[in-house]
Amino acid sequence: MNSTKQRLTAWLIAGALAGTLSGCSSANTNTDLSQTDNSFDGTVITLADEGVLVDGQAASTDSSSKVYVSNDIIYYEEGKDDSYGEGSTADEHSAEEAAKHTVVNITEPGNYSVSGSLSYGQILIDLGEDANENPEAVVNLTLNNVNLTSTVSSAIVALNAYECSAESAAEPSKDVDTADAGFNLILADDSVNVINGSHVAKIYKEETTKKKYKFDGAIESKVSMNINGEEKGNGQLTVNADNEGIETYMHLTINGGVLTVNSADDSLNANEDNISVITINGGTITCDAGNGEEGDGIDSNGWIVISGGTIIASANPSSMDSGVDSDLGIYINGGTLLASGNMYDEIAAESAQNFIVLNFTEKQHEEDLIVLKNSDDEAIAAFYAVNDYTVLVYSSDQLAEGDYTAAKAASVTGELNGSIYTKISDADITAQLEYSTSGGRGMGHGGFGMKPEGMNEDDLKKPDGEKDENRMGKPEGDMKEPPENGGEMSQGLPDFNGQDDDSEKLTSFTLSKGGTFLYSVAEQK
């Protein structure tokens, strides 16, 4: 086992133990194995290393049961040759490690409430190979104080269930309705849930090179899925992933809950090329893709549509990735977004909500507090990122048209949601930010107001590269490390390394309808 794999495995196990010893107990997890939730209209599953209960009784091992337990987890086996799959040594696991895992198999549609802890386990939803076309093949899985760890595979997998968007895939659109999705993950009010998951590299079908299995996320869905909160909307879910965080093969819609996703690649991912849509309508979501070598905060191989909620999305600080990244367009129509990374992925001109983009000349640090003030010198918002960055995007319904300034602060007093402050009563300003007038100006409705001299439309688009199943449009080669100067490689933003020292500097900017780009942002000298 190499050092990277040892570190990731230790991280997953430590996360499980920490949740078992403190996280679940602090959330009043039910550890009385004789007790069930009689108020729940459905099947109650209680996880425990000593044994899994279903409606208060020991879980069946009969595969014909609607819920049964087994030890046949899908994982990438060690010691196989190239005919087995595309995994590396780092993806391999021993049979002994896999055998530690208890798989909780859900085989019938319905409502399921899960609580308790498994140090080595997986929840697998498999409603049969014909489920994809059956509108009744729907599982509603409520997490009610769950601590679940898998060190060899995804911790939650929806393998076969109804695909609500199969017909619309012929005519893809950013406007999708996943209300009838076959997999719904629900966060119970007042619950604290921790999912620690691994991944499965591509395994071939026998005697072919066609894919049989490939799970990239700690939570993996082969069909469109929804994440919902209950009435209070305060149910918490933390996902710790040694690869991607939450992944769907089609669409992902988030309507509520408090989500924190820590990943070694993309935190949220929807990977059907030119079809998938990630839609966010509510909730508080923090995406930290900084635990590996690369990764976007939110990545869709189709569209991203944000209409509500509070989203803090941070890319890996050491790679050319974005806080929000899509292949077909990013639309911000509501909510609050703070996205940071080392590359800018263009926000669609048709977005209904205003935004600003800051392109810094030097790497900014995650703890750096930035304060926005309006023309009346009132602080309307302040924020800090999850990881270091050179490009920052901020959007909120508080961004009205008008004049603004931005500054760094040592501290802020206000209402904190995630890493975004509002209702600010005091800000200890330490440095004013200034912007170069070279190359750009305020832009109308999300598109460039003017193109920098010498650039054409193609220069403003995302660089193309050879795509794989989960990542499109990434430049290939040795450009993994971001430059010290944020303008050099930031997508859609020109290089100001060679600008004249006497170029005009401004400390205020005007936000017109749509959005504003601020180039070569630096602290005032």
PDB file of C-alpha atoms in Angstrom, residues 2-285:
ATOM      1  CA  ASN A   2       1.504   3.340  -1.049  1.00  0.00           C
ATOM      2  CA  SER A   3       1.706   6.377   1.221  1.00  0.00           C
ATOM      3  CA  THR A   4      -1.170   8.203  -0.447  1.00  0.00           C
ATOM      4  CA  LYS A   5      -3.530   5.286  -0.025  1.00  0.00           C
ATOM      5  CA  GLN A   6      -2.387   4.746   3.567  1.00  0.00           C
ATOM      6  CA  ARG A   7      -3.094   8.382   4.333  1.00  0.00           C
ATOM      7  CA  LEU A   8      -6.544   8.313   2.758  1.00  0.00           C
ATOM      8  CA  THR A   9      -7.504   5.041   4.431  1.00  0.00           C
ATOM      9  CA  ALA A  10      -6.342   6.340   7.788  1.00  0.00           C
ATOM     10  CA  TRP A  11      -8.358   9.520   7.214  1.00  0.00           C
ATOM     11  CA  LEU A  12     -11.546   7.542   6.524  1.00  0.00           C
ATOM     12  CA  ILE A  13     -11.097   5.287   9.535  1.00  0.00           C
ATOM     13  CA  ALA A  14     -10.266   8.219  11.793  1.00  0.00           C
ATOM     14  CA  GLY A  15     -13.358  10.034  10.564  1.00  0.00           C
ATOM     15  CA  ALA A  16     -15.514   7.049  11.353  1.00  0.00           C
ATOM     16  CA  LEU A  17     -14.075   6.653  14.840  1.00  0.00           C
ATOM     17  CA  ALA A  18     -14.420  10.355  15.555  1.00  0.00           C
ATOM     18  CA  GLY A  19     -18.053  10.293  14.523  1.00  0.00           C
ATOM     19  CA  THR A  20     -18.733   7.142  16.516  1.00  0.00           C
ATOM     20  CA  LEU A  21     -17.129   8.507  19.663  1.00  0.00           C
ATOM     21  CA  SER A  22     -18.294  12.098  19.503  1.00  0.00           C
ATOM     22  CA  GLY A  23     -20.261  13.235  16.450  1.00  0.00           C
ATOM     23  CA  CYS A  24     -23.122  10.758  16.739  1.00  0.00           C
ATOM     24  CA  SER A  25     -23.340  10.880  20.512  1.00  0.00           C
ATOM     25  CA  SER A  26     -23.459  14.671  20.482  1.00  0.00           C
ATOM     26  CA  ALA A  27     -26.337  14.439  18.011  1.00  0.00           C
ATOM     27  CA  ASN A  28     -28.220  12.115  20.384  1.00  0.00           C
ATOM     28  CA  THR A  29     -27.886   9.138  18.081  1.00  0.00           C
ATOM     29  CA  ASN A  30     -30.137   6.278  19.081  1.00  0.00           C
ATOM     30  CA  THR A  31     -27.822   3.468  20.197  1.00  0.00           C
ATOM     31  CA  ASP A  32     -30.564   1.424  21.881  1.00  0.00           C
ATOM     32  CA  LEU A  33     -30.802  -1.484  19.435  1.00  0.00           C
ATOM     33  CA  SER A  34     -34.255  -2.459  20.706  1.00  0.00           C
ATOM     34  CA  GLN A  35     -35.819   0.909  19.878  1.00  0.00           C
ATOM     35  CA  THR A  36     -37.434   1.954  16.590  1.00  0.00           C
ATOM     36  CA  ASP A  37     -39.011   5.164  15.354  1.00  0.00           C
ATOM     37  CA  ASN A  38     -42.711   4.370  15.432  1.00  0.00           C
ATOM     38  CA  SER A  39     -43.613   7.759  13.945  1.00  0.00           C
ATOM     39  CA  PHE A  40     -41.850   7.036  10.647  1.00  0.00           C
ATOM     40  CA  ASP A  41     -44.032   5.832   7.788  1.00  0.00           C
ATOM     41  CA  GLY A  42     -41.685   3.306   6.291  1.00  0.00           C
ATOM     42  CA  THR A  43     -38.857   0.940   7.129  1.00  0.00           C
ATOM     43  CA  VAL A  44     -36.490   1.822   9.975  1.00  0.00           C
ATOM     44  CA  ILE A  45     -32.880   0.652   9.657  1.00  0.00           C
ATOM     45  CA  THR A  46     -30.526   0.871  12.639  1.00  0.00           C
ATOM     46  CA  LEU A  47     -26.831   0.527  11.882  1.00  0.00           C
ATOM     47  CA  ALA A  48     -24.410  -0.951  14.418  1.00  0.00           C
ATOM     48  CA  ASP A  49     -21.160  -2.882  14.242  1.00  0.00           C
ATOM     49  CA  GLU A  50     -22.779  -5.478  16.500  1.00  0.00           C
ATOM     50  CA  GLY A  51     -25.545  -6.069  13.971  1.00  0.00           C
ATOM     51  CA  VAL A  52     -27.982  -4.200  11.737  1.00  0.00           C
ATOM     52  CA  LEU A  53     -31.660  -4.026  12.710  1.00  0.00           C
ATOM     53  CA  VAL A  54     -34.640  -3.615  10.402  1.00  0.00           C
ATOM     54  CA  ASP A  55     -37.781  -2.441  12.193  1.00  0.00           C
ATOM     55  CA  GLY A  56     -36.221  -3.550  15.454  1.00  0.00           C
ATOM     56  CA  GLN A  57     -35.374  -7.076  14.297  1.00  0.00           C
ATOM     57  CA  ALA A  58     -32.063  -8.534  13.179  1.00  0.00           C
ATOM     58  CA  ALA A  59     -31.589  -7.869   9.469  1.00  0.00           C
ATOM     59  CA  SER A  60     -32.160 -10.778   7.122  1.00  0.00           C
ATOM     60  CA  THR A  61     -29.402 -12.335   5.040  1.00  0.00           C
ATOM     61  CA  ASP A  62     -31.957 -13.531   2.460  1.00  0.00           C
ATOM     62  CA  SER A  63     -31.488 -11.625  -0.808  1.00  0.00           C
ATOM     63  CA  SER A  64     -35.232 -11.849  -1.488  1.00  0.00           C
ATOM     64  CA  SER A  65     -35.930  -9.554   1.494  1.00  0.00           C
ATOM     65  CA  LYS A  66     -36.592  -5.867   0.901  1.00  0.00           C
ATOM     66  CA  VAL A  67     -33.643  -5.131   3.192  1.00  0.00           C
ATOM     67  CA  TYR A  68     -30.876  -7.645   3.778  1.00  0.00           C
ATOM     68  CA  VAL A  69     -27.224  -7.597   4.807  1.00  0.00           C
ATOM     69  CA  SER A  70     -24.272  -9.192   3.018  1.00  0.00           C
ATOM     70  CA  ASN A  71     -20.494  -8.925   2.763  1.00  0.00           C
ATOM     71  CA  ASP A  72     -20.206  -8.840  -1.034  1.00  0.00           C
ATOM     72  CA  ILE A  73     -19.198  -5.206  -1.444  1.00  0.00           C
ATOM     73  CA  ILE A  74     -18.133  -4.056  -4.916  1.00  0.00           C
ATOM     74  CA  TYR A  75     -14.464  -3.008  -4.794  1.00  0.00           C
ATOM     75  CA  TYR A  76     -11.305  -2.994  -6.913  1.00  0.00           C
ATOM     76  CA  GLU A  77      -9.452  -6.188  -6.120  1.00  0.00           C
ATOM     77  CA  GLU A  78      -5.704  -6.289  -5.639  1.00  0.00           C
ATOM     78  CA  GLY A  79      -3.358  -8.414  -7.696  1.00  0.00           C
ATOM     79  CA  LYS A  80      -5.290  -8.220 -10.971  1.00  0.00           C
ATOM     80  CA  ASP A  81      -3.791  -7.703 -14.436  1.00  0.00           C
ATOM     81  CA  ASP A  82      -4.747  -5.172 -17.125  1.00  0.00           C
ATOM     82  CA  SER A  83      -7.670  -7.296 -18.304  1.00  0.00           C
ATOM     83  CA  TYR A  84      -9.478  -6.648 -14.997  1.00  0.00           C
ATOM     84  CA  GLY A  85      -9.807  -2.860 -15.170  1.00  0.00           C
ATOM     85  CA  GLU A  86      -8.105   0.518 -15.253  1.00  0.00           C
ATOM     86  CA  GLY A  87      -7.202   0.928 -11.596  1.00  0.00           C
ATOM     87  CA  SER A  88      -3.738   1.592 -10.250  1.00  0.00           C
ATOM     88  CA  THR A  89      -2.087   0.146  -7.187  1.00  0.00           C
ATOM     89  CA  ALA A  90      -3.544   3.029  -5.172  1.00  0.00           C
ATOM     90  CA  ASP A  91      -7.085   1.848  -6.080  1.00  0.00           C
ATOM     91  CA  GLU A  92      -6.560  -1.759  -4.985  1.00  0.00           C
ATOM     92  CA  HIS A  93      -7.884  -3.342  -1.800  1.00  0.00           C
ATOM     93  CA  SER A  94      -7.418  -6.737  -0.239  1.00  0.00           C
ATOM     94  CA  ALA A  95     -10.175  -9.302   0.176  1.00  0.00           C
ATOM     95  CA  GLU A  96      -9.618  -9.121   3.934  1.00  0.00           C
ATOM     96  CA  GLU A  97     -10.290  -5.372   4.008  1.00  0.00           C
ATOM     97  CA  ALA A  98     -13.381  -5.738   1.826  1.00  0.00           C
ATOM     98  CA  ALA A  99     -14.760  -8.549   3.994  1.00  0.00           C
ATOM     99  CA  LYS A 100     -14.904  -6.222   7.007  1.00  0.00           C
ATOM    100  CA  HIS A 101     -17.714  -4.307   5.308  1.00  0.00           C
ATOM    101  CA  THR A 102     -21.399  -4.938   5.923  1.00  0.00           C
ATOM    102  CA  VAL A 103     -23.552  -4.087   2.915  1.00  0.00           C
ATOM    103  CA  VAL A 104     -27.111  -2.999   3.710  1.00  0.00           C
ATOM    104  CA  ASN A 105     -29.035  -3.880   0.554  1.00  0.00           C
ATOM    105  CA  ILE A 106     -32.316  -2.117  -0.248  1.00  0.00           C
ATOM    106  CA  THR A 107     -34.185  -4.017  -2.962  1.00  0.00           C
ATOM    107  CA  GLU A 108     -37.710  -2.544  -2.993  1.00  0.00           C
ATOM    108  CA  PRO A 109     -39.128   0.974  -3.484  1.00  0.00           C
ATOM    109  CA  GLY A 110     -40.274   2.826  -0.386  1.00  0.00           C
ATOM    110  CA  ASN A 111     -39.365   5.104   2.509  1.00  0.00           C
ATOM    111  CA  TYR A 112     -36.359   4.160   4.612  1.00  0.00           C
ATOM    112  CA  SER A 113     -35.030   5.877   7.736  1.00  0.00           C
ATOM    113  CA  VAL A 114     -31.447   5.095   8.751  1.00  0.00           C
ATOM    114  CA  SER A 115     -29.690   5.845  12.030  1.00  0.00           C
ATOM    115  CA  GLY A 116     -26.657   4.542  13.919  1.00  0.00           C
ATOM    116  CA  SER A 117     -23.066   3.748  12.963  1.00  0.00           C
ATOM    117  CA  LEU A 118     -21.076   1.293  10.870  1.00  0.00           C
ATOM    118  CA  SER A 119     -17.287   1.434  11.008  1.00  0.00           C
ATOM    119  CA  TYR A 120     -17.069  -0.553   7.767  1.00  0.00           C
ATOM    120  CA  GLY A 121     -20.186  -0.571   5.639  1.00  0.00           C
ATOM    121  CA  GLN A 122     -22.244   0.516   2.671  1.00  0.00           C
ATOM    122  CA  ILE A 123     -25.875   1.225   1.835  1.00  0.00           C
ATOM    123  CA  LEU A 124     -26.633  -0.177  -1.636  1.00  0.00           C
ATOM    124  CA  ILE A 125     -29.897   0.586  -3.447  1.00  0.00           C
ATOM    125  CA  ASP A 126     -30.587  -1.938  -6.200  1.00  0.00           C
ATOM    126  CA  LEU A 127     -34.194  -2.177  -7.356  1.00  0.00           C
ATOM    127  CA  GLY A 128     -33.378  -4.410 -10.317  1.00  0.00           C
ATOM    128  CA  GLU A 129     -32.144  -3.962 -13.848  1.00  0.00           C
ATOM    129  CA  ASP A 130     -35.593  -2.874 -15.113  1.00  0.00           C
ATOM    130  CA  ALA A 131     -35.975  -0.168 -12.447  1.00  0.00           C
ATOM    131  CA  ASN A 132     -34.515   2.541 -14.677  1.00  0.00           C
ATOM    132  CA  GLU A 133     -37.755   2.717 -16.693  1.00  0.00           C
ATOM    133  CA  ASN A 134     -40.184   2.122 -13.824  1.00  0.00           C
ATOM    134  CA  PRO A 135     -41.608   5.355 -12.328  1.00  0.00           C
ATOM    135  CA  GLU A 136     -42.521   3.471  -9.145  1.00  0.00           C
ATOM    136  CA  ALA A 137     -38.932   2.363  -8.525  1.00  0.00           C
ATOM    137  CA  VAL A 138     -38.198   5.197  -6.081  1.00  0.00           C
ATOM    138  CA  VAL A 139     -36.314   5.104  -2.768  1.00  0.00           C
ATOM    139  CA  ASN A 140     -36.566   7.912  -0.219  1.00  0.00           C
ATOM    140  CA  LEU A 141     -33.604   7.471   2.131  1.00  0.00           C
ATOM    141  CA  THR A 142     -33.716   9.584   5.293  1.00  0.00           C
ATOM    142  CA  LEU A 143     -30.470   9.998   7.231  1.00  0.00           C
ATOM    143  CA  ASN A 144     -31.257  10.480  10.910  1.00  0.00           C
ATOM    144  CA  ASN A 145     -27.944  10.649  12.792  1.00  0.00           C
ATOM    145  CA  VAL A 146     -25.868   8.308  10.668  1.00  0.00           C
ATOM    146  CA  ASN A 147     -22.137   7.680  10.816  1.00  0.00           C
ATOM    147  CA  LEU A 148     -21.071   5.403   7.974  1.00  0.00           C
ATOM    148  CA  THR A 149     -17.614   4.565   6.615  1.00  0.00           C
ATOM    149  CA  SER A 150     -16.444   2.576   3.620  1.00  0.00           C
ATOM    150  CA  THR A 151     -12.708   2.291   3.012  1.00  0.00           C
ATOM    151  CA  VAL A 152     -12.950   0.256  -0.222  1.00  0.00           C
ATOM    152  CA  SER A 153     -15.939   1.716  -2.078  1.00  0.00           C
ATOM    153  CA  SER A 154     -18.621   4.383  -2.009  1.00  0.00           C
ATOM    154  CA  ALA A 155     -20.495   4.504   1.287  1.00  0.00           C
ATOM    155  CA  ILE A 156     -23.906   5.034  -0.354  1.00  0.00           C
ATOM    156  CA  VAL A 157     -24.685   3.750  -3.850  1.00  0.00           C
ATOM    157  CA  ALA A 158     -27.911   4.020  -5.844  1.00  0.00           C
ATOM    158  CA  LEU A 159     -27.165   1.348  -8.445  1.00  0.00           C
ATOM    159  CA  ASN A 160     -30.578   0.708 -10.009  1.00  0.00           C
ATOM    160  CA  ALA A 161     -33.621   2.961  -9.592  1.00  0.00           C
ATOM    161  CA  TYR A 162     -35.919   5.068 -11.772  1.00  0.00           C
ATOM    162  CA  GLU A 163     -34.325   7.578 -14.134  1.00  0.00           C
ATOM    163  CA  CYS A 164     -36.797  10.441 -14.335  1.00  0.00           C
ATOM    164  CA  SER A 165     -35.037  12.297 -17.161  1.00  0.00           C
ATOM    165  CA  ALA A 166     -34.411   9.475 -19.630  1.00  0.00           C
ATOM    166  CA  GLU A 167     -36.880  10.888 -22.178  1.00  0.00           C
ATOM    167  CA  SER A 168     -35.544  14.452 -21.953  1.00  0.00           C
ATOM    168  CA  ALA A 169     -31.968  13.274 -22.526  1.00  0.00           C
ATOM    169  CA  ALA A 170     -32.706  13.294 -26.262  1.00  0.00           C
ATOM    170  CA  GLU A 171     -33.243  17.054 -26.040  1.00  0.00           C
ATOM    171  CA  PRO A 172     -31.004  18.203 -23.176  1.00  0.00           C
ATOM    172  CA  SER A 173     -31.753  21.450 -21.363  1.00  0.00           C
ATOM    173  CA  LYS A 174     -30.590  23.315 -18.282  1.00  0.00           C
ATOM    174  CA  ASP A 175     -34.216  23.357 -17.097  1.00  0.00           C
ATOM    175  CA  VAL A 176     -34.788  19.895 -15.634  1.00  0.00           C
ATOM    176  CA  ASP A 177     -37.387  18.628 -13.182  1.00  0.00           C
ATOM    177  CA  THR A 178     -36.121  15.887 -10.890  1.00  0.00           C
ATOM    178  CA  ALA A 179     -39.185  15.769  -8.622  1.00  0.00           C
ATOM    179  CA  ASP A 180     -39.797  12.149  -9.669  1.00  0.00           C
ATOM    180  CA  ALA A 181     -36.159  11.045  -9.339  1.00  0.00           C
ATOM    181  CA  GLY A 182     -35.554   7.457  -8.309  1.00  0.00           C
ATOM    182  CA  PHE A 183     -33.229   8.371  -5.447  1.00  0.00           C
ATOM    183  CA  ASN A 184     -34.024  10.997  -2.816  1.00  0.00           C
ATOM    184  CA  LEU A 185     -31.593  11.602   0.038  1.00  0.00           C
ATOM    185  CA  ILE A 186     -33.360  13.355   2.943  1.00  0.00           C
ATOM    186  CA  LEU A 187     -31.640  14.940   5.937  1.00  0.00           C
ATOM    187  CA  ALA A 188     -33.784  14.608   9.045  1.00  0.00           C
ATOM    188  CA  ASP A 189     -34.369  17.759  11.067  1.00  0.00           C
ATOM    189  CA  ASP A 190     -31.865  18.268  13.913  1.00  0.00           C
ATOM    190  CA  SER A 191     -29.720  15.357  12.685  1.00  0.00           C
ATOM    191  CA  VAL A 192     -25.945  15.220  12.265  1.00  0.00           C
ATOM    192  CA  ASN A 193     -24.773  12.756   9.626  1.00  0.00           C
ATOM    193  CA  VAL A 194     -21.228  11.815   8.592  1.00  0.00           C
ATOM    194  CA  ILE A 195     -20.425   9.798   5.472  1.00  0.00           C
ATOM    195  CA  ASN A 196     -16.809   8.709   4.890  1.00  0.00           C
ATOM    196  CA  GLY A 197     -16.385   7.105   1.503  1.00  0.00           C
ATOM    197  CA  SER A 198     -13.870   5.798  -0.987  1.00  0.00           C
ATOM    198  CA  HIS A 199     -14.257   4.926  -4.686  1.00  0.00           C
ATOM    199  CA  VAL A 200     -14.015   2.078  -7.195  1.00  0.00           C
ATOM    200  CA  ALA A 201     -11.833   2.433 -10.280  1.00  0.00           C
ATOM    201  CA  LYS A 202     -13.233   1.171 -13.577  1.00  0.00           C
ATOM    202  CA  ILE A 203     -13.752  -2.594 -13.595  1.00  0.00           C
ATOM    203  CA  TYR A 204     -14.295  -4.238 -16.981  1.00  0.00           C
ATOM    204  CA  LYS A 205     -17.033  -6.603 -17.950  1.00  0.00           C
ATOM    205  CA  GLU A 206     -15.579 -10.070 -18.367  1.00  0.00           C
ATOM    206  CA  GLU A 207     -13.469 -10.473 -21.513  1.00  0.00           C
ATOM    207  CA  THR A 208     -14.160  -6.878 -22.651  1.00  0.00           C
ATOM    208  CA  THR A 209     -12.918  -3.386 -21.933  1.00  0.00           C
ATOM    209  CA  LYS A 210     -16.458  -2.133 -21.372  1.00  0.00           C
ATOM    210  CA  LYS A 211     -17.322  -0.698 -17.994  1.00  0.00           C
ATOM    211  CA  LYS A 212     -18.990  -2.961 -15.456  1.00  0.00           C
ATOM    212  CA  TYR A 213     -18.488  -0.815 -12.371  1.00  0.00           C
ATOM    213  CA  LYS A 214     -16.994   2.583 -11.645  1.00  0.00           C
ATOM    214  CA  PHE A 215     -17.871   4.576  -8.524  1.00  0.00           C
ATOM    215  CA  ASP A 216     -16.110   7.916  -8.161  1.00  0.00           C
ATOM    216  CA  GLY A 217     -17.999   9.487  -5.255  1.00  0.00           C
ATOM    217  CA  ALA A 218     -18.338   8.750  -1.560  1.00  0.00           C
ATOM    218  CA  ILE A 219     -22.053   9.022  -2.381  1.00  0.00           C
ATOM    219  CA  GLU A 220     -22.707   7.653  -5.868  1.00  0.00           C
ATOM    220  CA  SER A 221     -25.933   7.603  -7.849  1.00  0.00           C
ATOM    221  CA  LYS A 222     -26.315   6.026 -11.268  1.00  0.00           C
ATOM    222  CA  VAL A 223     -29.613   7.905 -11.668  1.00  0.00           C
ATOM    223  CA  SER A 224     -30.834  11.445 -11.061  1.00  0.00           C
ATOM    224  CA  MET A 225     -31.070  12.273  -7.382  1.00  0.00           C
ATOM    225  CA  ASN A 226     -32.388  14.929  -5.002  1.00  0.00           C
ATOM    226  CA  ILE A 227     -31.007  16.054  -1.650  1.00  0.00           C
ATOM    227  CA  ASN A 228     -33.719  17.506   0.587  1.00  0.00           C
ATOM    228  CA  GLY A 229     -34.103  18.785   4.103  1.00  0.00           C
ATOM    229  CA  GLU A 230     -37.169  18.312   6.238  1.00  0.00           C
ATOM    230  CA  GLU A 231     -39.378  21.089   7.648  1.00  0.00           C
ATOM    231  CA  LYS A 232     -36.667  22.911   9.628  1.00  0.00           C
ATOM    232  CA  GLY A 233     -34.058  22.333   6.955  1.00  0.00           C
ATOM    233  CA  ASN A 234     -31.281  22.081   9.547  1.00  0.00           C
ATOM    234  CA  GLY A 235     -30.267  18.469   9.024  1.00  0.00           C
ATOM    235  CA  GLN A 236     -26.491  18.243   8.576  1.00  0.00           C
ATOM    236  CA  LEU A 237     -24.490  16.030   6.235  1.00  0.00           C
ATOM    237  CA  THR A 238     -20.698  15.940   6.142  1.00  0.00           C
ATOM    238  CA  VAL A 239     -19.114  13.918   3.347  1.00  0.00           C
ATOM    239  CA  ASN A 240     -15.419  13.033   3.524  1.00  0.00           C
ATOM    240  CA  ALA A 241     -14.202  11.513   0.268  1.00  0.00           C
ATOM    241  CA  ASP A 242     -10.876  10.140  -0.945  1.00  0.00           C
ATOM    242  CA  ASN A 243     -11.938  10.967  -4.516  1.00  0.00           C
ATOM    243  CA  GLU A 244     -15.129  12.818  -5.474  1.00  0.00           C
ATOM    244  CA  GLY A 245     -17.713  13.775  -2.893  1.00  0.00           C
ATOM    245  CA  ILE A 246     -21.258  13.386  -4.243  1.00  0.00           C
ATOM    246  CA  GLU A 247     -21.614  12.188  -7.819  1.00  0.00           C
ATOM    247  CA  THR A 248     -24.524  11.419 -10.094  1.00  0.00           C
ATOM    248  CA  TYR A 249     -24.460   9.954 -13.573  1.00  0.00           C
ATOM    249  CA  MET A 250     -27.342  12.218 -14.604  1.00  0.00           C
ATOM    250  CA  HIS A 251     -28.827  15.139 -12.630  1.00  0.00           C
ATOM    251  CA  LEU A 252     -28.321  16.381  -9.067  1.00  0.00           C
ATOM    252  CA  THR A 253     -30.786  18.728  -7.386  1.00  0.00           C
ATOM    253  CA  ILE A 254     -30.235  20.159  -3.894  1.00  0.00           C
ATOM    254  CA  ASN A 255     -33.271  21.693  -2.216  1.00  0.00           C
ATOM    255  CA  GLY A 256     -32.253  21.947   1.435  1.00  0.00           C
ATOM    256  CA  GLY A 257     -30.123  20.836   4.336  1.00  0.00           C
ATOM    257  CA  VAL A 258     -26.675  21.803   5.588  1.00  0.00           C
ATOM    258  CA  LEU A 259     -24.001  20.075   3.494  1.00  0.00           C
ATOM    259  CA  THR A 260     -20.222  20.043   3.899  1.00  0.00           C
ATOM    260  CA  VAL A 261     -18.297  18.076   1.287  1.00  0.00           C
ATOM    261  CA  ASN A 262     -14.550  17.524   1.728  1.00  0.00           C
ATOM    262  CA  SER A 263     -13.080  15.789  -1.304  1.00  0.00           C
ATOM    263  CA  ALA A 264      -9.837  14.833  -3.033  1.00  0.00           C
ATOM    264  CA  ASP A 265     -11.400  15.674  -6.414  1.00  0.00           C
ATOM    265  CA  ASP A 266     -14.646  17.437  -7.375  1.00  0.00           C
ATOM    266  CA  SER A 267     -16.901  17.920  -4.356  1.00  0.00           C
ATOM    267  CA  LEU A 268     -20.141  17.815  -6.359  1.00  0.00           C
ATOM    268  CA  ASN A 269     -20.087  16.176  -9.776  1.00  0.00           C
ATOM    269  CA  ALA A 270     -22.652  15.354 -12.471  1.00  0.00           C
ATOM    270  CA  ASN A 271     -20.919  13.545 -15.271  1.00  0.00           C
ATOM    271  CA  GLU A 272     -23.200  12.831 -18.234  1.00  0.00           C
ATOM    272  CA  ASP A 273     -21.557  14.781 -21.055  1.00  0.00           C
ATOM    273  CA  ASN A 274     -23.667  17.649 -22.422  1.00  0.00           C
ATOM    274  CA  ILE A 275     -26.750  16.477 -20.496  1.00  0.00           C
ATOM    275  CA  SER A 276     -26.232  16.600 -16.716  1.00  0.00           C
ATOM    276  CA  VAL A 277     -27.541  19.511 -14.664  1.00  0.00           C
ATOM    277  CA  ILE A 278     -26.652  20.432 -11.094  1.00  0.00           C
ATOM    278  CA  THR A 279     -29.522  22.520  -9.723  1.00  0.00           C
ATOM    279  CA  ILE A 280     -29.357  24.223  -6.321  1.00  0.00           C
ATOM    280  CA  ASN A 281     -32.594  25.672  -4.959  1.00  0.00           C
ATOM    281  CA  GLY A 282     -31.826  25.866  -1.253  1.00  0.00           C
ATOM    282  CA  GLY A 283     -29.686  24.769   1.657  1.00  0.00           C
ATOM    283  CA  THR A 284     -26.266  25.782   2.952  1.00  0.00           C
ATOM    284  CA  ILE A 285     -23.531  24.025   0.996  1.00  0.00           C
TER     285      ILE A 285
END
